Amino acid sequence: MAAALSGPLRPELAQAVSQARVLVVGAGGIGCELLKNLVLTGFSSIYVIDLDTIDVSNLNRQFLFQKKHVGRSKSQVAKESVLQFCPEANIIAYHDSIMNPDYNVEFFRQFTLVMNALDNRAARNHVNRMCLAADIPLIESGTAGYLGQVTVIKKGVTECYECQPKPTQKTFPGCTIRNTPSEPIHCIVWAKYLFNQLFGEEDADQEVSPDRADPEAAWEPAEAEARALASNEDGEIKRVSTKEWAKSTGYDPVKLFTKLFKDDIRYLLTMDKLWRKRKPPVPLDWAEVQKQEQNIPDQQNESSAVLKDQQVLNVRSYADLFSKSVKTLSLHLAEKADGEALIWDKDDPSAMDFVTAAANLRMHVFGMNMKSRFDIKSMAGNIIPAIATTNAVIAGLIVLEGLKILSGKIDQCRTIFLNKQPNPRKKLLVPCALDPPNPNCYVCASKPEVTVKLNTHKVTVLTLQDKILKEKFAMVAPDVQIEDGKGTILISSEEGETEANNHRKLSDFGIRNGTRLQADDFLQDYTLLINVLHSEDLEKDVEFEVVGDTPERIGPKPSEPTSRNISNGSDDGAQPSTSTAPEQEDVVIVDSEDEGTSSNAEDVESRSRKRKLEKGCECAGAKRSRAEQEQDQDDLMIVESEDEGAASSLGEEESRSHKRKLEEKGCECIRAKSMC
Amino acid sequence: MARPGPKEQRYDRQLRLWGDHGQEALESAHVCVINATATGTEILKNLVLPGIGSFTIVDGNQVSGEDVGNNFFLQKSHIGQNRAQSATELLQELNGDVSGNFVEESPEKLLDNDPSFFNRFNLVVATQLPESTLLRLAEVLWNSNIPLLVCRTYGLVGYMRVVIKEHTVVESHPDNMLEDLRLDKPFPELIEHVQDYDLERMDKKDHSHTPWIVIVAKYLTKWFSEKSEQLPKNYKEKEAFKELIRQGILKNDNGTPEDEENFEEAIKNVNTALNRTEIPRGIEELFNDDCCLKLTEQSSSFWILVRALKEFVANEGQGSLPVRGTIPDMMADSNKFIKLQNVYREKAKKDTAAVGSHAAKLLQSLGKAPESVSERELKLFCSNAAFLHVVRCRSLAEEHSPNSCSRDAIISHMDNPDSEIVLYLMLRAVNRFYKQHGRYPGVYNYQVEDDIGKLKSCLTGFLQEHGLSVAVKDDYVHEFCRYGAAEPHAVAAFMGGAAAQEVIKVITGQFFLQYLQFCKYFGVLPLTGLFCSVLLAN
Ligand SMILES: [Zn+2]
C-alpha cells in the first residue's frame, strides 16, 4: 500500500496519514466513497457514524451496499464491505446520531480530522460547533445532482459553517394548507399532514380540517353555528382527534374519503368570502367517482415501467389508490405496539401511494391539474437527484484537502465548487480561497451574541426553547438564564426542572425590551448571549426575527427553482459569488442554470408577492413548517452560500408550479431537462 | 398500478437527471475499458452503479501488490491472476443488471491481431496507456467512428480527453432557456385565440384570471396601432409598454386600481416575453454544415432531421423554428390556461408533423425506411430545435503531429498564470521519457536524481520539435519525477467520477462535453483546479 504513496506523498505526509485518526460523519453517497478513499490512501484509524439504514434508492451510488443489505445499518454494512475488500483496514462504526450527547467534545478531541458527509443542516450545524469547541479541523462537503462542493473549516482561521446566516426553512400559512390551497405543493403538504394525523404522530401544527378561524372568511359569529351544521359530521369530528375518529370508523376508506373530499369541502364552501376572488372547490362524491372508468396504464409504454410512475391517472384511479393505501397503512398501524405511530417515508410505497392519492384528489377538488407519482415524490420527499459520479469527484477532493491539512498547509486549502457543465471557457472545478471567520458570527465569534426581536407577551418559554434555541440556533440541549442579577434559570436541560415554565410567557419572568439571556449548550460547549428586542409589530405568523438575519422566505424549498440558487453573479454565472451571496441551502453551486438575469428580479418579486400573500392571510394558527422540510438532501451539501432549493435540475418542474398561483397545468414535460 | 418497480426505485435519483430515455441509452450501451488500473476500475464502478448495459475490460497484466494497494476492486488473493478477470468479478457484484466481460489480452496484441475487436463498443475508455499504444488505438477507433475517452492519473495530476469525430447532442440542457412564446411573431392560431378575449367587456373575475400571455399579446396589438410599428425595444419603450398594460388594470368605484396579479405578471414578464424569435446562430451554422447540405445514405438521423428542420424553416415555418409548445405557469383559471396551453401545444404538434413529413421525404429519397426516425426522436428533436449542439474533436494524431499542434494557442496559454497547459507539456515530456527509456521517470526512488536531468532533456526535445519557445519551471520537472508515475487512489477516484460522467454524457447524448481537462492538486503550486479547454481538441 505504501508503495503507491511513496511517490506522490512525501514521507512525512505518508507518516502523518498513517498516524491520523479520522471521523467520517455519514455513510451515504459521499461517505461510502470517502471510506474507500481513506483506506486506500493509507489512513489506518477511521471512525464512521451514521444513523440511517439502507434503502433501495441508495444503491445507484452507495456502492458499499447491495440489495441484500436493505434495511441494515449504513455504518455497519459500510464497515463490513470495506473490510471485505481491504481486510487490514481499521474501521470503527457507530449506528447512531452524531447529535447524541455521548459524542461530546472529548470524543471529538481524539481526532486529527473530521469529515462531514451529511445530508441535513441540523447535524452540520452541530458538528461545526463540536469541531470548533474541540478545535479540530473539519472538511465539509455536499453534492446535489451534478453539483458539488468541498470546504475546510478551522477555528480562528476560516469561516465556520454558520458564519454566513442561512435563511431558515420556509413555511406555509396554516389557512393556505387547510382552506385555500392554490398550488400543488399546498395539497402535497396537506396530504403529508393528513398522513401524520391518521397514522403518524399527531401534531397540533399539522391540522388538516377546515380552519374556521380563517380571518379572511371573517363571518359573523352568529352565523357560524348554522354553517357548522352544513357539514353534518363536522361537530363530531371537532371533538375527537382526526385519528380517534378515523379509528372509530375502523379506517373505513369511504368514510374517510367522504369526510375529506366532500364534507370538509362543502364546509369550506360555506365560508363564501374565501371564494369571491378564488375559484371555489368542487366536492367529490365517492359513488359518483366510482362510476368513472379506471385508468388503464398506457399500453404503449408498457415496456418501460418507469413511465407508469410518471403517468397522471384519473380521479377514479386515485380514489381507488386512496382506498387501497388507507387499508394497507391501517394494517401497518395495527401491527405496531400500542401508542406507536407510522413515520412518513417517501421510500415507503404505501405511504407514498397515500400521499399521491390524497394530494391528487385535493388538487382535483381545487381545480388544479393532478400530478404523477414521480413528481409528487420529488416534491413531497424533497428529493435531490444524486449520482455516483459527483460523489466520487467530491470524495476524491475531500481526501486531497485532508492531505493538505495533514501536511500543515491549511493556507493552501480551498473551497472547491464542482460545476455542472462548463462551457468551453469555464472550468469544471472552481477553487476559491477560504474566507476568514466572520467576527459577528453567532457561533464562532469569541463572545457570540445576537439580538432577537419578539413579543415578550406572546412568546412562551417553550417557543424560546424549541423554535428559537433549538431550531434557529441549532442547540441540542439548551440551558437559559436571565441576566437579571439574580441568575434566574428559565430553562434547564435537566429533565423535570423547568417544565413548569414551558407555557408561560417570557414577560411573566420579567423579560422585556433590553433583557439579556444567556443560553448555554453544554454538549456543544457553546454560549450565546441573546438580547431581547421587544416588538409588537412583527408580521402575522412570525414569532420572532433575528436582527440582521436574512428575511425568512415563504414557500418550500423544493419548489424554488434551481436557477435561483445559483450564484447571482455575472451573466454566465461562472464564478461562485458564493461566500457572500447566501442562496440555496446546502448547495453549492457554481454554474448557473439561471434563466438569465431576469430570473433574479423575478425571484425578488415572487418572494415579495409570497410575503404579501402571507400577510393578507391573517391566520391565527401557528406557522406550518418543519416536517415537510426534512430534506432528503442525500449526500447533500452545504456550505453556506445558498439557501433556496437545493434541488437542482429537478427543480425545474416544481419551480414552475410554484409560480402558478391559481392552479397547475398538466404535468407534461416541458423541458428537455431532467425527466420526460 | 402506479407503483414503481425495483429498477425505478434503484435508479430514482438519477432518472431525475437524465430521464428514462437517458437511462435506456445507458442500459443498452456496451463500454470497453482498457486496463483495470485504479483509474479504470473507479470509472467502471461509476458506470456499473447507474446501470450501464455491459462492460468489457481489456487487460493483459497480472495483479501486483501495488495494484492491491491502490485499487479497491483487487484483493490480495488476486495477486498473480489476470487483472481484467479479477476486477470484473468484484465490479459485477455491484449491480446484477450489468453484464461484465473481460479479455485477458494486452491492447497491443489486440491491435496487432484483431483491430476490429473494438468495433463492437459504443465507447472505449483507455486508462494509463503508453503514448504509442494510445495513438494506434486512437487511429483505429477514429476510423471506425467510435468515441474514445483517454484518462490518466499521473501522480497528483489528472488528465482526460474525449476523442470523438462528431458527437451530436439533442438535449443539451442549456443553462439559459427562454420561453418560446412567439409574441413578436404570433401564429394565426394564437392571434385567433387572443381575439376571443375582450378585456373591455369581461367581468371582474374573468379579467383577473386572464393569462398574462394573452394580456401582453392584446396590448402589443394596441401598441402597434397606437404607438409604433416596432416592438418596444429599449428601456424607455418597454417602460411605456408596461405603463400601457398598467392602465388596463380594472379600477374600483373609487378609481383605485384593483389587485390584479395577472396584470402584474404581464408587466413583470414584458422584458423576456418580447424577445425576438430568431434562429440561433449555432443552428444556422448547422443548416450550412456539409453534413446537412449533402445527405447520403450514411447520414445519421440527426443530420436528416437538421435538414428537415431547415426545410421547415424555409417553408411552413416562415423563417422560424417549430414552436416548442410549452408555456410557463401563470395566474389563470384552469379553463383559460388549458385553452391557451393547447393553442401552443397544437401548434407545436403541427410544426413537428411538418418537420416529420420533410424528414419522411428525405428518408425516402435516401432509400431509408420511414421508421428509421421514431416519433419520440422527432418530438424530442423539435422541442429542442433551438439547442442542438454538435461537437467535433481533432484526432489524437493531429494533436500529436508537430505540424498541427496548436502552437500559438499553447504559447498564449503559457502566458496565463492560471493556465495549466504546462501540465500537458509535462505529460508529453514523460511520454517521451517512456519512449526513450522504456519506463517513466522516478519510478525507482534511487533514480529520481538521475531522472530529473533526463526528463529535462526530454522536455526540451519535445518543445523544440514542436517549435514551442516557452519556459517551464524546473519545479515541474522535479515534481513529475517525484510522482514516479504513481496512481494515488484519491486522484484515481476523482478521475473515475469525472471520466464516468463524460462517458454517460456521450452515451445518453445529453449535456455538453468537457473535451479536455487536467487537474492538479497540490505540489509545487497551490491547488489550481481543473483546466478545461477546447484548445487541443478542436
Ligand atoms: Zn462562524
Short mmCIF file of N, CA and C and ligand atoms in Angstrom, two decimals, chain A residues 159-160 162-163 441 443-444, ligand 1:
data_model
loop_
_atom_site.label_atom_id
_atom_site.label_comp_id
_atom_site.label_asym_id
_atom_site.label_seq_id
_atom_site.Cartn_x
_atom_site.Cartn_y
_atom_site.Cartn_z
N GLU A 159 -13.84 30.73 7.90
CA GLU A 159 -15.25 30.83 8.26
C GLU A 159 -15.71 29.50 8.82
N CYS A 160 -16.65 29.55 9.74
CA CYS A 160 -17.23 28.29 10.18
C CYS A 160 -18.48 28.04 9.34
N GLU A 162 -21.40 28.21 10.08
CA GLU A 162 -22.52 29.11 10.37
C GLU A 162 -22.15 30.59 10.31
N CYS A 163 -20.99 30.90 9.77
CA CYS A 163 -20.56 32.30 9.71
C CYS A 163 -21.50 33.17 8.87
N CYS A 441 -20.12 36.40 13.72
CA CYS A 441 -20.78 35.09 13.67
C CYS A 441 -21.33 34.75 15.05
N VAL A 443 -21.79 31.97 16.18
CA VAL A 443 -21.27 30.69 16.64
C VAL A 443 -19.78 30.76 16.96
N CYS A 444 -18.99 31.24 16.01
CA CYS A 444 -17.55 31.13 16.23
C CYS A 444 -16.89 32.41 16.73
ZN ZN C 1 -18.64 31.31 12.33
#
